[in-house]
Structure formats: structure tokens, C-alpha cells
XYZ file of C-alpha atoms in Angstrom:
436
model
C 14.712 2.023 -23.046
C 12.702 -0.202 -20.753
C 10.986 1.532 -17.848
C 10.539 -0.107 -14.464
C 8.979 1.005 -11.205
C 10.512 1.198 -7.753
C 8.931 2.800 -4.705
C 9.902 4.294 -1.398
C 7.318 2.969 1.022
C 8.083 5.278 3.942
C 10.330 8.033 5.201
C 10.643 8.784 8.905
C 9.309 12.364 8.799
C 5.930 13.586 10.007
C 4.838 15.467 6.876
C 4.954 12.379 4.671
C 1.316 11.473 5.275
C 0.280 14.716 3.562
C 1.988 13.808 0.300
C 1.474 10.055 0.388
C -0.219 9.569 -2.973
C 1.495 12.194 -5.092
C 5.142 11.209 -5.635
C 5.561 8.929 -8.634
C 7.840 9.046 -11.633
C 9.070 6.515 -14.163
C 12.594 5.280 -14.716
C 14.587 2.725 -16.641
C 16.366 -0.058 -14.808
C 19.481 2.084 -14.970
C 17.956 5.351 -13.834
C 17.116 6.996 -10.543
C 14.920 4.621 -8.596
C 11.221 5.214 -9.128
C 9.881 6.186 -5.754
C 6.505 6.669 -4.097
C 6.104 8.008 -0.570
C 3.420 6.470 1.605
C 3.048 6.335 5.357
C 1.046 3.124 5.654
C 0.719 -0.223 3.870
C 4.340 -1.199 4.434
C 5.256 -4.338 2.579
C 8.300 -6.532 2.921
C 8.840 -8.229 -0.423
C 11.641 -10.005 -2.213
C 9.602 -11.168 -5.197
C 10.338 -9.983 -8.702
C 14.130 -10.319 -8.796
C 16.130 -12.325 -11.316
C 18.494 -14.071 -8.913
C 19.071 -17.202 -6.882
C 20.784 -18.168 -3.653
C 23.677 -20.633 -3.957
C 26.324 -22.275 -1.845
C 29.692 -20.548 -2.315
C 33.167 -21.982 -1.656
C 35.309 -20.081 0.831
C 38.212 -19.750 -1.614
C 38.108 -16.675 -3.821
C 40.277 -14.315 -5.829
C 42.632 -12.265 -3.669
C 41.762 -8.632 -3.083
C 44.237 -6.830 -5.345
C 43.087 -3.297 -5.991
C 44.047 0.178 -4.868
C 41.879 3.157 -3.988
C 42.744 6.815 -3.417
C 41.325 8.412 -0.263
C 40.982 12.018 0.824
C 40.120 13.590 4.178
C 37.920 16.392 2.881
C 40.442 19.150 3.671
C 40.164 22.348 1.676
C 41.545 22.241 -1.857
C 43.504 25.083 -3.437
C 41.815 24.409 -6.768
C 38.931 26.444 -8.094
C 35.524 24.804 -8.475
C 36.013 24.660 -12.232
C 39.339 22.874 -11.781
C 37.835 20.414 -9.293
C 34.988 19.582 -11.668
C 37.397 19.124 -14.554
C 39.334 16.634 -12.408
C 36.369 14.554 -11.279
C 34.097 14.467 -14.336
C 36.220 11.782 -16.115
C 35.867 9.506 -13.068
C 32.083 9.303 -13.627
C 30.991 7.055 -16.485
C 27.848 6.255 -18.429
C 26.671 2.669 -17.871
C 24.502 0.780 -20.364
C 23.033 -2.664 -19.721
C 21.477 -4.943 -22.310
C 18.805 -7.571 -21.780
C 16.520 -9.564 -24.041
C 13.623 -7.228 -23.250
C 15.423 -3.877 -23.497
C 18.311 -1.558 -22.749
C 19.011 0.363 -19.550
C 21.081 3.483 -18.989
C 22.636 4.811 -15.814
C 25.868 6.053 -14.303
C 28.874 4.744 -12.395
C 32.094 5.904 -10.733
C 35.596 4.502 -11.322
C 36.761 3.846 -7.771
C 39.322 1.033 -7.904
C 42.358 0.215 -10.051
C 44.310 -3.026 -10.399
C 47.167 -2.834 -7.906
C 49.473 -5.304 -9.654
C 51.005 -2.633 -11.896
C 51.157 0.888 -10.506
C 52.330 2.535 -13.715
C 49.506 1.355 -15.964
C 46.859 -0.768 -14.242
C 45.240 -3.364 -16.487
C 41.798 -3.326 -14.884
C 39.569 -0.621 -13.417
C 36.453 -1.158 -11.349
C 33.246 0.875 -11.613
C 30.833 1.197 -8.679
C 27.184 1.639 -9.664
C 23.707 0.700 -8.399
C 22.246 -2.787 -8.532
C 19.103 -1.448 -10.161
C 21.284 -0.078 -12.984
C 22.463 -3.577 -13.951
C 19.506 -5.631 -12.727
C 18.263 -8.173 -15.263
C 20.930 -7.267 -17.833
C 23.440 -9.758 -19.231
C 25.987 -7.569 -21.044
C 27.300 -4.107 -20.239
C 29.018 -1.153 -21.892
C 30.737 1.690 -20.022
C 31.349 5.019 -21.774
C 34.359 6.991 -20.465
C 34.924 10.727 -20.800
C 38.394 11.990 -21.732
C 39.322 15.692 -21.546
C 42.373 16.962 -23.454
C 44.459 18.941 -20.948
C 45.761 21.322 -23.601
C 42.671 22.026 -25.687
C 39.824 21.139 -23.326
C 38.320 18.947 -26.054
C 36.003 16.235 -24.724
C 35.794 12.776 -26.283
C 34.108 9.534 -25.270
C 35.197 5.935 -25.718
C 33.162 2.795 -25.044
C 34.421 -0.182 -23.071
C 32.771 -3.556 -22.648
C 32.390 -4.391 -18.954
C 32.152 -7.544 -16.839
C 29.999 -7.833 -13.737
C 32.072 -8.506 -10.605
C 29.279 -8.635 -8.053
C 25.968 -7.075 -7.059
C 23.571 -6.811 -4.106
C 19.864 -5.985 -4.521
C 19.406 -5.282 -0.810
C 22.344 -2.847 -0.742
C 21.679 -1.473 -4.258
C 25.383 -1.622 -5.114
C 27.129 -3.360 -8.035
C 30.685 -3.401 -9.385
C 31.698 -3.662 -13.055
C 35.209 -4.230 -14.405
C 36.764 -2.740 -17.535
C 40.121 -3.460 -19.160
C 42.292 -0.461 -20.021
C 43.060 0.283 -23.644
C 46.766 0.874 -24.231
C 46.410 4.419 -25.557
C 44.193 5.837 -22.833
C 44.818 7.135 -19.323
C 41.929 6.320 -17.004
C 41.290 8.341 -13.837
C 39.931 6.986 -10.559
C 37.912 8.996 -8.077
C 39.390 10.067 -4.765
C 36.988 8.767 -2.113
C 36.435 10.427 1.223
C 38.242 8.602 4.002
C 35.135 8.455 6.211
C 31.718 9.509 4.918
C 30.473 9.745 8.526
C 32.358 13.069 8.678
C 30.001 14.606 6.095
C 27.911 17.399 7.638
C 24.496 18.839 6.828
C 24.912 22.036 4.831
C 28.090 20.996 2.989
C 28.144 21.975 -0.683
C 28.069 18.938 -2.973
C 28.330 18.155 -6.685
C 26.300 15.425 -8.377
C 27.662 14.031 -11.646
C 25.912 11.507 -13.850
C 24.092 10.615 -17.037
C 20.546 12.061 -16.760
C 18.032 10.721 -19.276
C 20.692 8.242 -20.379
C 21.981 10.719 -22.983
C 23.511 13.627 -21.041
C 26.667 12.042 -19.647
C 28.997 14.217 -17.606
C 26.203 16.491 -16.359
C 27.119 18.392 -13.173
C 24.611 19.792 -10.674
C 25.207 21.425 -7.312
C 23.427 21.544 -3.970
C 23.952 20.890 -0.309
C 23.744 17.904 2.003
C 20.183 18.103 3.333
C 20.506 15.174 5.781
C 23.259 12.655 6.435
C 21.277 9.628 7.649
C 17.706 9.610 6.405
C 15.908 6.303 7.007
C 14.047 5.418 3.825
C 12.140 2.205 3.084
C 12.472 1.369 -0.593
C 10.136 -1.060 -2.316
C 11.948 -4.304 -3.278
C 14.991 -3.213 -1.252
C 13.793 -2.555 2.281
C 15.068 -0.007 4.781
C 18.133 2.000 3.750
C 19.997 4.798 5.499
C 20.784 7.405 2.846
C 22.247 10.869 2.456
C 19.713 13.433 1.308
C 20.641 16.252 -1.063
C 18.861 18.990 -2.971
C 21.279 18.704 -5.918
C 19.263 18.003 -9.072
C 18.956 14.251 -9.664
C 17.159 12.878 -12.721
C 16.432 9.578 -14.404
C 19.805 8.162 -15.463
C 21.795 9.657 -12.557
C 21.610 6.418 -10.553
C 25.054 5.007 -9.863
C 26.694 8.390 -10.385
C 28.793 10.267 -7.879
C 28.018 12.724 -5.117
C 31.214 14.695 -4.418
C 32.246 17.349 -1.950
C 33.686 20.545 -3.421
C 37.225 19.286 -2.834
C 36.558 16.476 -5.309
C 36.151 13.645 -2.797
C 33.481 11.058 -3.577
C 31.093 10.957 -0.604
C 28.181 8.904 -1.932
C 26.645 6.907 -4.788
C 23.430 8.488 -6.078
C 20.548 6.008 -6.091
C 17.170 7.744 -5.925
C 15.108 10.898 -6.271
C 11.620 12.327 -6.795
C 10.416 14.143 -9.897
C 7.269 15.551 -8.299
C 9.179 17.356 -5.547
C 12.413 19.235 -6.156
C 15.240 18.726 -3.695
C 14.264 15.262 -2.420
C 17.162 13.185 -3.691
C 19.272 10.491 -2.065
C 22.677 8.806 -2.220
C 24.189 5.758 -0.552
C 26.905 6.969 1.877
C 30.392 6.060 0.661
C 31.142 3.945 3.745
C 28.158 1.703 2.964
C 28.858 1.584 -0.772
C 32.515 0.661 -0.207
C 31.623 -2.038 2.317
C 29.617 -3.842 -0.368
C 32.047 -3.099 -3.212
C 35.081 -4.195 -1.161
C 33.261 -7.439 -0.364
C 32.592 -8.145 -4.056
C 36.253 -7.595 -4.896
C 37.372 -9.859 -2.065
C 35.091 -12.777 -2.988
C 34.786 -12.858 -6.772
C 36.743 -15.509 -8.634
C 38.252 -15.517 -12.107
C 40.151 -17.830 -14.427
C 42.323 -16.457 -17.253
C 40.736 -13.038 -16.873
C 37.163 -14.373 -17.041
C 34.868 -13.963 -14.034
C 33.798 -17.450 -12.940
C 32.129 -16.570 -9.610
C 30.410 -13.287 -8.817
C 31.401 -11.526 -5.624
C 29.080 -11.397 -2.638
C 28.776 -9.924 0.851
C 29.542 -12.629 3.389
C 26.535 -13.344 5.561
C 23.964 -11.750 3.250
C 21.118 -14.159 2.669
C 17.926 -14.370 0.641
C 14.989 -16.545 1.642
C 12.826 -15.749 -1.374
C 9.712 -14.957 0.641
C 7.195 -12.176 0.249
C 5.054 -10.943 3.128
C 1.957 -8.792 3.381
C -0.789 -8.005 5.863
C -4.013 -9.884 5.153
C -7.057 -8.404 6.862
C -10.402 -10.033 7.683
C -9.041 -13.576 7.922
C -11.380 -15.964 9.760
C -9.964 -17.995 12.631
C -11.373 -21.174 11.063
C -13.869 -22.245 8.425
C -16.913 -21.788 10.698
C -15.903 -18.915 12.969
C -17.069 -15.329 12.609
C -13.988 -14.036 14.451
C -11.858 -12.089 12.017
C -8.359 -10.644 12.367
C -5.257 -9.438 10.520
C -2.248 -11.664 9.945
C 1.197 -11.371 8.393
C 0.934 -13.767 5.472
C 3.967 -15.118 3.621
C 4.420 -16.898 0.321
C 7.566 -18.214 -1.331
C 9.174 -17.744 -4.712
C 9.147 -21.220 -6.216
C 12.409 -20.658 -8.118
C 14.563 -19.186 -5.354
C 13.225 -20.005 -1.916
C 14.802 -22.707 0.270
C 11.506 -22.627 2.202
C 9.552 -24.312 -0.590
C 10.302 -27.915 0.414
C 9.941 -26.953 4.083
C 6.382 -25.696 3.944
C 5.164 -26.242 0.397
C 3.245 -23.899 -1.839
C 0.480 -21.525 -0.776
C 0.266 -18.737 1.786
C 1.103 -19.107 5.460
C 0.069 -16.906 8.393
C 3.260 -16.404 10.397
C 2.769 -16.713 14.166
C 6.392 -16.545 15.305
C 9.987 -16.887 14.088
C 12.849 -18.533 15.977
C 16.411 -17.715 14.920
C 19.461 -19.669 16.072
C 22.782 -17.946 15.376
C 26.166 -18.996 16.776
C 24.451 -21.212 19.327
C 22.101 -18.494 20.587
C 18.356 -18.799 19.999
C 15.854 -15.934 20.028
C 12.065 -16.210 19.608
C 10.195 -13.392 17.877
C 6.405 -13.021 17.994
C 5.004 -11.659 14.723
C 2.206 -9.186 15.292
C 2.513 -6.992 12.208
C 4.495 -6.488 9.019
C 7.007 -4.231 10.792
C 7.837 -7.102 13.167
C 8.440 -9.372 10.198
C 10.689 -6.930 8.371
C 12.755 -6.289 11.504
C 13.209 -10.028 12.106
C 14.242 -10.705 8.509
C 17.000 -8.117 8.800
C 18.590 -9.980 11.719
C 19.194 -13.155 9.695
C 22.642 -13.955 8.310
C 23.798 -16.857 6.166
C 24.235 -20.009 8.234
C 21.531 -19.139 10.765
C 18.768 -21.662 11.430
C 15.296 -20.161 11.060
C 12.189 -21.892 12.356
C 8.815 -20.500 11.288
C 5.655 -21.286 13.238
C 2.625 -20.808 11.008
C -0.917 -21.777 10.071
C -1.817 -22.291 6.432
C -4.293 -19.879 4.863
C -7.213 -21.680 3.235
C -10.084 -20.379 1.150
C -13.658 -21.357 0.380
C -16.367 -19.880 -1.815
C -19.328 -18.518 0.138
C -22.738 -17.838 -1.410
C -23.994 -14.344 -0.593
C -27.347 -14.578 -2.395
C -28.800 -13.638 -5.767
C -26.471 -16.131 -7.441
C -23.381 -14.308 -6.179
C -20.489 -15.645 -4.144
C -17.326 -14.383 -2.494
C -14.044 -15.896 -1.299
C -13.601 -16.384 2.429
C -10.092 -16.819 3.836
C -9.501 -18.713 7.052
C -6.668 -20.379 8.959
C -6.057 -24.093 9.028
C -6.598 -25.577 12.493
C -3.097 -27.081 12.643
C -0.128 -25.023 13.828
C 2.971 -26.149 11.936
C 6.703 -25.419 11.930
C 9.299 -25.321 9.177
C 13.033 -24.960 9.753
C 15.726 -24.077 7.208
C 19.334 -22.923 7.166
C 19.762 -19.500 5.568
C 21.975 -19.826 2.453
C 24.711 -17.421 1.372
C 23.249 -15.059 -1.209
C 25.004 -14.404 -4.525
C 23.518 -12.399 -7.382
C 23.553 -14.285 -10.670
C 22.752 -13.097 -14.183
C 19.783 -15.190 -15.271
């Protein structure tokens, strides 16, 4: 299976600086996100994704699914009985691409509401990084015989309904086979009611080969701010339940059997540092996909999206020791941006090359706000305020370079800012993930 790397760039806790260079592990595109903790060198980046931004019609398939909710009240069932109930709702997810195969997990959350007795379609919630870059998908379902306890698996081909890299949530659809009874998870009514110290169960497919694995722990934190490389800032539940490569997309349940989160990340170097997307956030994205995807004769013709989510296709970093101009000895640090030539609407606005961002002006619903850009944190915060349809005006100076002789036949590259201050304005497009 193909391994890819994903990093956490920062966590808002003081001790992180002490362990900044030590937390790395590998993962497939369908496994727990590969994470590294660092305190400094934050980077806002949207490069490296296989997706584009497109204009999307307002008309879409009607929302026609049902979901079971629970309040988290105490169950009369034993823990063994609860686990037996919820294990079949967690599935193994396999994605296939030209350059490899990924393995992860998912949870059956929604059922087709058109026929209550035997729904035709079921919908699996998983992580975006489980399906990222893949073009076809298989979901493996667990079935437990009520009389004998015998466990069997059956594979289903799955269609992508929608996905969001920034939210790390995706939805797949499977069609029920006539001889099988598929179970959906009961989701907690409001994941904001989850408390630190609650016992939780994590179920998933660690290593991509151990489907249906159950681990137990507690909720260590309910709203940990974590900055994930290639995703950005996320607010996640923290748990000490064992999470391993392949668990991504699986379920975090309370001991009453209610789904409270979608597992998406963990550390191998430090036990007990694992994270899940709170169910409220996961459902917001998944509900949006189901409301906006379109189909014809059972075939998905338009992937679902989250209204207002946008993607500008820019990558930003801090460039130090940039000269004010080609002759000056004054040096400083600047937030420098470049664009992805295949996805960015900024390309025709400011052309290729790197630009030192001076300020950003955003006009939304008739209101205009100017933001001065002093550091990379300013830039990341501004980018998160943009929604589709907003007008964004960048004020910038182009970054130039010259070769400078330093003696003994050696030379170095000197970076400096163009004398001209320029502006480029674009309208933020609606973002939709597409399989490339």
C-alpha cells in the first residue's frame, strides 16, 4: 500500500516545544494521518492536492436520507452487547489509484429514506485522506450471525458522494444486496455534550488488515486546536484509545453505542495522543454533501460540496532575508505566496512566480475589510474568513532574484522585492472535490 505523509504543525499546549522534532510515523492515504508536532515554522499550504475548483449549479439532488440519533443516556446493555451492536456499523474502506492502494475505515451513518423496510442505498462517512487521489472504492462490511456469533465479511463497490480536504470528511455510497441486512450507527444527538473523562470505544481497520478491531479509552479533551499540514487548523476531540494506521475514518463511540466522532489522526511515537473529528462537525460536512450531490439513473453526476467553501490554490510561506530592492542592504521577512497553475483562479490575476503579500482586502455581502499581513499566522487567519462569492484583493510586490558573486568563483542567489506595488482581485469560486 502506498504511504503518504501528513503533519500536525502545532498544538496549543505549552509542552509541545519540548517534543517538536520527535513525532513522526508513516501512513497510507487511508490510514491515520501522519503527524509531526512542531511549535514554529507554521505553513499555510494548499499545494499537493488532486482537485479543482468549479462553478456549481444551485439545483441538486434532494436530501433523502434518514439517520438514527441518541442522547447518550445510559444503556441497559452490557459492554459486550453494545460492541456487538456497533461493530457491524464500522466498515473497512479500500481506495484504488494508478499508483497504489489505500486502506482505512468508515462508518455507516445514513440510509436511503425512500423505503423504510429495506433501504436501497447506505452512506458511509470516512476521512478525505482515506479516499484522496483514488478513483474506485470497495467497502467491506462485517455481518455477525445472531444465533451462532459467526462473523463474515462481504465486499461492496462504492461511489463517492462528496469530499472536503479542509474538513477531512468524505461520504461513500453503497447499494444493498438483497440477502443482507445492513446496520447504521446511532449518532449522538449533540457531540458538544461529550465530557472529558467519558469512556469511549474506537473501532476501525488498523494496518488495513484488522477490520473490526475495538479499543477503549477516555475522552482526553473535547476541543483541542490542532494545525494539520495540508488541512489547516482543526478543532478535534482527543482520546487515549489506541489508534493505529488504518483507523482513519472509523468510529469513536460512547459506551452506550452512540457515535460521537470520526477518527482522523494519531501519533505512533507517543501513546494516548489520538484525535477524532467531533460528530457535529463531521455531520455538517456529510449532510452538505448529501444535500448537494446530483445523480442520474443512480449514477453520481455531480459530487456534493459544502456551500461557501472555497479554494484559491495558493501556498504561502515565510521568506527571510529578502532585500527591499536590488541595491538595498535592508533585509526583512515577508509572507510569500505562489499559485498552483492547475487550480488557482489567481494565476491570470497576478501571473506566475512568488509574490510578497502586503495586505488583503475582502468584500463579502457588501462589507469590505482590510487586513495587513505581517506574518504567516495573519495570512492563515485571513484565508479562513473567505467564502465562495467573496471578492478578494491582494496587494503585493513581486519577489525577484539575481545571482551575486561572493568571490573565489562562487555565487549565491539574492532575493529582493520589485519596486512596484501591485493589486490583483478575484472572486472566490465554490470548491468541489473532483476525482482527477
